[in-house]
Structures are given as structure tokens and as C-alpha cells.
CSV table of C-alpha atoms in Angstrom, one decimal:
chain,number,residue,atom,x,y,z
A,1,MET,CA,-40.5,81.4,-41.8
A,2,ARG,CA,-40.2,78.4,-44.8
A,3,ARG,CA,-35.6,77.8,-44.4
A,4,ALA,CA,-37.2,77.5,-40.2
A,5,ALA,CA,-39.4,75.1,-40.8
A,6,THR,CA,-37.5,73.3,-42.8
A,7,ALA,CA,-35.2,73.9,-40.0
A,8,GLY,CA,-37.4,72.8,-38.2
A,9,ALA,CA,-37.9,69.0,-40.0
A,10,VAL,CA,-34.4,68.9,-40.9
A,11,ALA,CA,-33.7,69.1,-37.3
A,12,ALA,CA,-36.7,66.5,-36.4
A,13,ALA,CA,-35.9,63.7,-38.9
A,14,LEU,CA,-32.3,64.1,-37.6
A,15,LEU,CA,-34.2,63.9,-34.2
A,16,LEU,CA,-35.4,60.7,-35.1
A,17,THR,CA,-33.0,58.8,-37.5
A,18,GLY,CA,-30.8,59.3,-33.9
A,19,CYS,CA,-32.5,57.8,-32.1
A,20,ALA,CA,-34.7,55.5,-34.6
A,21,ALA,CA,-30.5,54.7,-34.6
A,22,ARG,CA,-29.7,54.6,-30.4
A,23,SER,CA,-33.7,52.3,-30.3
A,24,ALA,CA,-32.5,49.8,-33.2
A,25,GLY,CA,-28.6,49.0,-31.0
A,26,PRO,CA,-30.5,47.5,-27.3
A,27,LEU,CA,-32.3,45.5,-30.6
A,28,GLU,CA,-29.5,44.2,-32.0
A,29,GLN,CA,-27.3,44.3,-28.4
A,30,SER,CA,-30.0,42.0,-27.3
A,31,GLY,CA,-30.6,39.7,-30.0
A,32,GLY,CA,-25.8,39.9,-29.6
A,33,GLU,CA,-25.8,39.0,-25.8
A,34,ALA,CA,-28.4,36.0,-26.1
A,35,ALA,CA,-26.1,34.8,-28.9
A,36,ALA,CA,-23.7,35.1,-26.5
A,37,GLU,CA,-25.5,33.4,-23.4
A,38,GLN,CA,-26.5,30.3,-25.9
A,39,ARG,CA,-22.7,30.8,-26.8
A,40,VAL,CA,-21.4,31.1,-22.7
A,41,SER,CA,-25.1,27.9,-21.6
A,42,GLN,CA,-22.9,25.5,-24.9
A,43,GLU,CA,-19.5,26.6,-23.1
A,44,ALA,CA,-21.1,26.1,-19.6
A,45,GLY,CA,-22.3,22.3,-20.8
A,46,GLN,CA,-19.3,21.1,-22.6
A,47,GLU,CA,-17.5,22.8,-18.8
A,48,ARG,CA,-19.2,20.4,-17.0
A,49,ARG,CA,-20.1,17.6,-18.9
A,50,ALA,CA,-15.9,17.0,-19.0
A,51,VAL,CA,-16.6,18.0,-15.1
A,52,GLY,CA,-18.4,15.1,-14.5
A,53,THR,CA,-15.8,13.1,-16.9
A,54,ALA,CA,-12.7,13.8,-15.2
A,55,GLU,CA,-14.4,13.7,-11.6
A,56,GLU,CA,-15.9,9.9,-12.8
A,57,GLU,CA,-11.7,9.2,-14.7
A,58,GLY,CA,-10.3,10.5,-11.1
A,59,ARG,CA,-13.0,8.0,-8.8
A,60,ALA,CA,-11.9,5.6,-10.6
A,61,ASP,CA,-8.4,6.1,-11.3
A,62,GLY,CA,-8.8,6.7,-6.4
A,63,VAL,CA,-10.2,3.3,-7.3
A,64,ALA,CA,-7.8,1.6,-8.8
A,65,GLN,CA,-4.8,3.5,-6.8
A,66,ARG,CA,-6.2,1.4,-3.8
A,67,ALA,CA,-7.0,-1.6,-4.9
A,68,ARG,CA,-3.4,-1.8,-6.7
A,69,ARG,CA,-1.9,-1.3,-2.5
A,70,ALA,CA,0.4,2.0,-4.1
A,71,GLU,CA,3.2,1.8,-1.9
A,72,ASP,CA,7.6,2.1,-3.1
A,73,GLY,CA,5.8,0.6,-6.6
A,74,ARG,CA,3.7,-2.5,-5.0
A,75,ALA,CA,1.5,-3.1,-8.0
A,76,GLN,CA,4.2,-4.4,-10.3
A,77,GLY,CA,3.4,-8.6,-11.2
A,78,SER,CA,0.0,-7.5,-10.2
A,79,GLU,CA,-1.9,-9.1,-13.4
A,80,GLY,CA,0.8,-11.9,-12.4
A,81,ALA,CA,-0.6,-12.6,-9.3
A,82,ARG,CA,-4.3,-13.7,-11.0
A,83,THR,CA,-2.7,-15.5,-13.3
A,84,ALA,CA,-2.3,-19.3,-12.3
A,85,GLY,CA,0.3,-21.8,-11.6
A,86,LEU,CA,1.4,-17.9,-9.7
A,87,PRO,CA,1.5,-17.5,-5.6
A,88,PRO,CA,-0.8,-15.0,-4.3
A,89,VAL,CA,0.2,-11.6,-3.3
A,90,VAL,CA,-1.4,-11.0,0.3
A,91,ASP,CA,-1.2,-7.9,2.7
A,92,HIS,CA,-4.1,-8.7,4.0
A,93,ILE,CA,-5.9,-11.4,4.7
A,94,PRO,CA,-10.3,-11.5,4.5
A,95,THR,CA,-11.9,-13.3,7.9
A,96,ARG,CA,-14.2,-12.6,10.4
A,97,ASP,CA,-11.7,-13.6,14.0
A,98,LYS,CA,-10.8,-10.5,15.6
A,99,VAL,CA,-7.2,-11.1,14.2
A,100,VAL,CA,-3.4,-9.8,13.0
A,101,PHE,CA,-0.9,-11.0,12.3
A,102,LEU,CA,2.6,-9.6,13.6
A,103,THR,CA,5.4,-10.3,11.1
A,104,TYR,CA,9.7,-9.4,11.3
A,105,ASP,CA,12.0,-7.5,9.0
A,106,ASP,CA,15.4,-9.2,7.8
A,107,GLY,CA,16.5,-10.9,10.9
A,108,ALA,CA,18.6,-7.6,12.2
A,109,GLU,CA,18.3,-7.0,15.8
A,110,ARG,CA,19.0,-9.7,18.5
A,111,ASP,CA,17.4,-8.8,21.1
A,112,PRO,CA,17.1,-11.6,23.8
A,113,ARG,CA,14.3,-10.2,25.0
A,114,PHE,CA,11.9,-10.5,22.1
A,115,ILE,CA,12.5,-13.8,22.4
A,116,ASP,CA,11.1,-14.0,26.2
A,117,LEU,CA,7.8,-11.7,25.2
A,118,VAL,CA,7.1,-13.9,22.5
A,119,ARG,CA,7.3,-17.1,24.9
A,120,VAL,CA,5.3,-14.8,27.7
A,121,ARG,CA,2.5,-14.1,25.5
A,122,LYS,CA,2.4,-16.8,23.4
A,123,LEU,CA,3.1,-14.7,20.3
A,124,PRO,CA,2.3,-16.5,16.8
A,125,VAL,CA,5.0,-13.9,15.0
A,126,THR,CA,6.6,-14.6,11.5
A,127,MET,CA,9.7,-13.5,11.1
A,128,PHE,CA,11.6,-13.0,6.8
A,129,LEU,CA,14.8,-14.4,7.4
A,130,THR,CA,18.1,-12.2,5.2
A,131,ASP,CA,20.7,-15.1,5.1
A,132,SER,CA,23.0,-11.9,5.0
A,133,VAL,CA,21.9,-9.9,7.5
A,134,VAL,CA,21.5,-12.7,9.7
A,135,GLY,CA,24.8,-14.2,9.3
A,136,PRO,CA,25.9,-16.4,12.3
A,137,ALA,CA,22.8,-15.3,14.9
A,138,TYR,CA,20.8,-18.2,13.6
A,139,GLY,CA,21.0,-20.4,16.7
A,140,HIS,CA,19.2,-16.5,17.9
A,141,PHE,CA,15.9,-17.8,15.5
A,142,ALA,CA,16.4,-21.6,15.9
A,143,ARG,CA,15.6,-20.0,20.0
A,144,LEU,CA,12.6,-18.3,18.5
A,145,ARG,CA,11.6,-20.6,16.3
A,146,SER,CA,11.2,-23.5,19.3
A,147,VAL,CA,8.6,-20.7,21.0
A,148,GLY,CA,6.8,-20.1,17.9
A,149,ALA,CA,7.9,-18.0,15.8
A,150,SER,CA,8.1,-18.3,12.1
A,151,LEU,CA,10.3,-18.9,10.2
A,152,GLN,CA,9.9,-17.1,6.6
A,153,ASN,CA,12.3,-16.6,3.3
A,154,HIS,CA,13.2,-12.9,2.9
A,155,THR,CA,16.3,-13.7,0.1
A,156,LEU,CA,19.9,-14.7,0.5
A,157,ASP,CA,20.9,-10.5,0.6
A,158,HIS,CA,17.7,-8.7,0.8
A,159,ARG,CA,18.6,-7.4,-3.2
A,160,ALA,CA,15.4,-5.9,-4.5
A,161,LEU,CA,14.7,-8.0,-7.1
A,162,ARG,CA,12.2,-5.6,-9.2
A,163,GLY,CA,13.4,-5.9,-12.8
A,164,LEU,CA,16.5,-8.1,-11.7
A,165,PRO,CA,16.3,-11.3,-15.2
A,166,TYR,CA,14.3,-14.2,-14.1
A,167,ALA,CA,17.9,-15.9,-12.5
A,168,GLY,CA,19.3,-13.4,-10.3
A,169,GLN,CA,15.1,-13.4,-8.8
A,170,ARG,CA,15.6,-17.5,-8.1
A,171,ALA,CA,18.8,-17.8,-6.6
A,172,GLU,CA,18.2,-14.8,-4.3
A,173,ILE,CA,14.9,-16.9,-3.1
A,174,CYS,CA,14.8,-20.4,-3.8
A,175,GLY,CA,19.1,-19.5,-2.5
A,176,GLN,CA,17.8,-18.5,1.2
A,177,GLN,CA,14.8,-22.0,0.4
A,178,HIS,CA,18.4,-24.1,0.5
A,179,LYS,CA,19.3,-22.2,3.4
A,180,LEU,CA,16.1,-22.3,5.6
A,181,LYS,CA,16.0,-26.1,5.5
A,182,ALA,CA,19.2,-26.5,6.1
A,183,ARG,CA,19.8,-24.6,9.5
A,184,PHE,CA,16.2,-25.6,10.3
A,185,GLY,CA,15.0,-28.5,8.3
A,186,ILE,CA,12.1,-26.9,7.0
A,187,ARG,CA,11.1,-25.7,4.1
A,188,PRO,CA,8.8,-22.3,4.0
A,189,THR,CA,6.9,-21.9,2.3
A,190,LEU,CA,5.9,-17.2,2.3
A,191,PHE,CA,7.7,-15.3,0.7
A,192,ARG,CA,8.3,-11.0,1.3
A,193,PRO,CA,10.2,-9.5,-0.7
A,194,PRO,CA,12.4,-6.6,-0.6
A,195,TYR,CA,11.3,-3.2,0.1
A,196,GLY,CA,8.0,-5.1,-0.6
A,197,ARG,CA,8.5,-5.1,-4.6
A,198,TYR,CA,8.2,-7.5,-7.1
A,199,ASP,CA,7.7,-7.8,-11.1
A,200,THR,CA,5.7,-11.1,-12.4
A,201,THR,CA,9.6,-12.6,-12.8
A,202,THR,CA,9.8,-12.5,-8.8
A,203,LEU,CA,6.1,-14.2,-9.0
A,204,ARG,CA,7.6,-16.7,-11.1
A,205,ALA,CA,10.8,-17.4,-9.8
A,206,ALA,CA,8.8,-17.8,-6.3
A,207,ALA,CA,6.4,-21.0,-7.3
A,208,ASP,CA,9.7,-22.2,-9.0
A,209,CYS,CA,11.1,-21.8,-5.0
A,210,GLY,CA,8.7,-24.0,-3.1
A,211,ILE,CA,6.8,-21.2,-2.7
A,212,ALA,CA,2.8,-20.7,-2.1
A,213,THR,CA,2.3,-17.2,-1.3
A,214,VAL,CA,4.2,-13.7,-1.2
A,215,VAL,CA,2.8,-11.1,2.2
A,216,LEU,CA,3.2,-7.9,1.7
A,217,TRP,CA,1.5,-5.8,4.8
A,218,ARG,CA,-1.1,-2.9,5.3
A,219,ALA,CA,-0.1,-1.7,8.2
A,220,SER,CA,3.7,-1.1,9.8
A,221,VAL,CA,5.1,-0.3,13.0
A,222,THR,CA,7.6,2.6,12.6
A,223,LEU,CA,10.8,3.2,14.5
A,224,GLY,CA,9.4,4.6,17.4
A,225,GLY,CA,6.5,2.5,17.4
A,226,ASP,CA,3.8,3.6,15.6
A,227,LEU,CA,1.2,2.5,12.9
A,228,THR,CA,1.5,3.3,9.5
A,229,TYR,CA,-0.6,2.3,6.7
A,230,THR,CA,-0.2,1.2,3.1
A,231,HIS,CA,-4.1,2.2,1.9
A,232,GLY,CA,-7.9,2.2,3.0
A,233,ARG,CA,-8.6,3.9,7.0
A,234,PRO,CA,-5.6,4.4,8.7
A,235,ARG,CA,-6.8,2.1,12.7
A,236,LEU,CA,-6.2,-1.6,12.2
A,237,ARG,CA,-9.5,-3.4,11.3
A,238,PRO,CA,-9.1,-7.8,11.8
A,239,GLY,CA,-7.6,-9.5,8.8
A,240,ASP,CA,-4.3,-6.7,8.5
A,241,ILE,CA,-0.8,-8.1,8.6
A,242,ILE,CA,1.6,-5.6,10.1
A,243,ALA,CA,5.6,-5.4,9.1
A,244,VAL,CA,8.1,-4.4,11.7
A,245,ASP,CA,10.7,-1.7,10.7
A,246,PRO,CA,14.1,-3.2,11.3
A,247,ASP,CA,16.0,-2.1,14.0
A,248,ASN,CA,17.5,1.5,14.9
A,249,PRO,CA,19.9,2.5,17.4
A,250,THR,CA,17.8,5.7,17.6
A,251,GLY,CA,15.0,3.8,17.8
A,252,LEU,CA,12.8,1.2,20.9
A,253,SER,CA,14.5,-1.7,21.0
A,254,LEU,CA,11.7,-5.0,19.3
A,255,GLU,CA,10.4,-5.7,22.4
A,256,LYS,CA,9.5,-2.0,23.5
A,257,ARG,CA,7.9,-1.6,19.9
A,258,THR,CA,6.0,-5.4,20.0
A,259,GLU,CA,4.9,-4.9,23.1
A,260,ARG,CA,3.4,-1.1,21.9
A,261,VAL,CA,1.5,-2.5,18.6
A,262,LEU,CA,0.0,-4.7,20.7
A,263,ARG,CA,-1.2,-1.6,23.2
A,264,LYS,CA,-3.3,-1.4,19.3
A,265,ILE,CA,-4.1,-4.1,19.0
A,266,GLU,CA,-5.7,-5.3,22.1
A,267,GLU,CA,-7.8,-1.8,21.9
A,268,ARG,CA,-8.8,-2.4,19.1
A,269,GLY,CA,-10.4,-5.6,20.4
A,270,LEU,CA,-8.1,-7.5,17.9
A,271,ARG,CA,-5.2,-10.4,19.3
A,272,VAL,CA,-2.3,-11.8,17.0
A,273,GLY,CA,-3.0,-15.0,15.4
A,274,ARG,CA,-0.7,-17.3,13.8
A,275,LEU,CA,-0.1,-16.2,9.8
A,276,GLU,CA,0.2,-19.6,8.3
A,277,ASP,CA,-3.3,-21.2,9.9
A,278,TYR,CA,-5.0,-18.3,7.7
A,279,LEU,CA,-3.4,-19.1,4.4
């Protein structure tokens, strides 16, 4: 009997000990869970702060990118554009007038029907000419000028200027100034760098050559006559400068591309303005 009672007491003690161990387990686990939850909460807070910072930085980066007109490295030299004495760089002109501006580069395509279109529609287009591209065809642009086109500077040889030394950039810009002066008796005040690429040295050279404004573009007309945009909402708005791509044998003629973009301009309730009148 005593042995049975002793065995029962031992069994009860073991049972109690086991229950205590098992009951202590959840208490210890709860404390561990609380600590884990605290750590998770702290980590989640840190993650939310990191995400918020990243989102703020992302928004700031997006604004900065739009401000820099990111396309083909156009941003280069933007600080120079803010420096006193250097010409401003524009791709859009703030205006309440319902106008946009048609510009053409190089001078490779010399379609006589385009001259007729400019004359009949009284289009105040702006032609940025490159001497090595125009070649012996300055007479074509004299006729365009006689019907209202403006002739401006696009360098002598269409070299990418950004990164070139000052002397080389000045030679390209001033050289074309002299050519246009000799051909037409004019000294352009507007300049478009080839490919839209420039730096502060470009602005310095342009200023020294008598350039008042460096002109880029916000909208571009493709070879098929469609519009693409460098930044902002993909639609025309008053003050936009439009660039018509150089000619290509596989694309529409200059006349056809211009007619197509004119329809898009008119659909938006806009008209073509003279760029020089707004600069």
C-alpha cells in the first residue's frame, strides 16, 4: 500500500511537473511572440518610412526628369541656360494664344509642292538649315523665304556639338551664320543644335555668334506624319514647338507630312504662329 501510494505520489508529481512545463511553454511563447511582434512592427515602420522616402525621391526624380526634358540628352547645359548672358533654351513658349510653331531641320528635302503649300496656306514656318546638307540648293530656300518662311541656323556640318571644345562649336555655329549672311543678307537669331544635344559650351558659342535663343521641340512629326512628344501629356497644347523630321525615301513627302500635322493642329483648335514673334 505504501509502495502504491508512493508510486501514485510520484506519478502525480510527474504529472504536475509535466503540466507545469507544458503550461509554462505557452507563457514563454507568448512573451516571445510579443517580442517578435514588436520587432516586426519596428521593421514594418522602418520599411514604411523607407518606402515613403523612396516614393518621395521617385516623385522628385520624375519632376526633375520632366524639367530636364529628357530626350537624347537634352538636359545637358540646362544650368548654363540659367546663367546670365547665355541664350535661353526653349521647346515650348508660354502663351494664351492658340498657336503652335512648325519648324523644319537640315534642308535635305526640297519639294516644290511644299513651297506652294506654304504660300497658299500662308504658313509662317521656320527652317533650320545645315550648309553641308543644303548644298547648292540655297535657291530653293530663297523661294521659301519669299513666301514667308524664316531661315535659321542648324550648323555648317550637322555635327553633334555636345562635348566638343569651344573653338569647334563656335566654328560650326558662326560659320553657318556667315553662310546665311552671305546667301540671304540675314543674320539668324535662332539656333537648333543637331540632334537636340548641347552643353554650356554650346550656349557660350551660340551667344558669341549672335544667337538669342536655342530652339528645341516638344512635339515631333514622324516620317508617317504622326506626332510624338518629348515630355508631358501626349497632346498638342498652345505654345508647343513642333519639329518635322528630315526627309526619308520611305516616308511621306514633306508636303504630305505637313498637311497631316496641319489637320491635327486644326482639330485641336490651334493655328500655326510665327516663332520669332513669340521669342
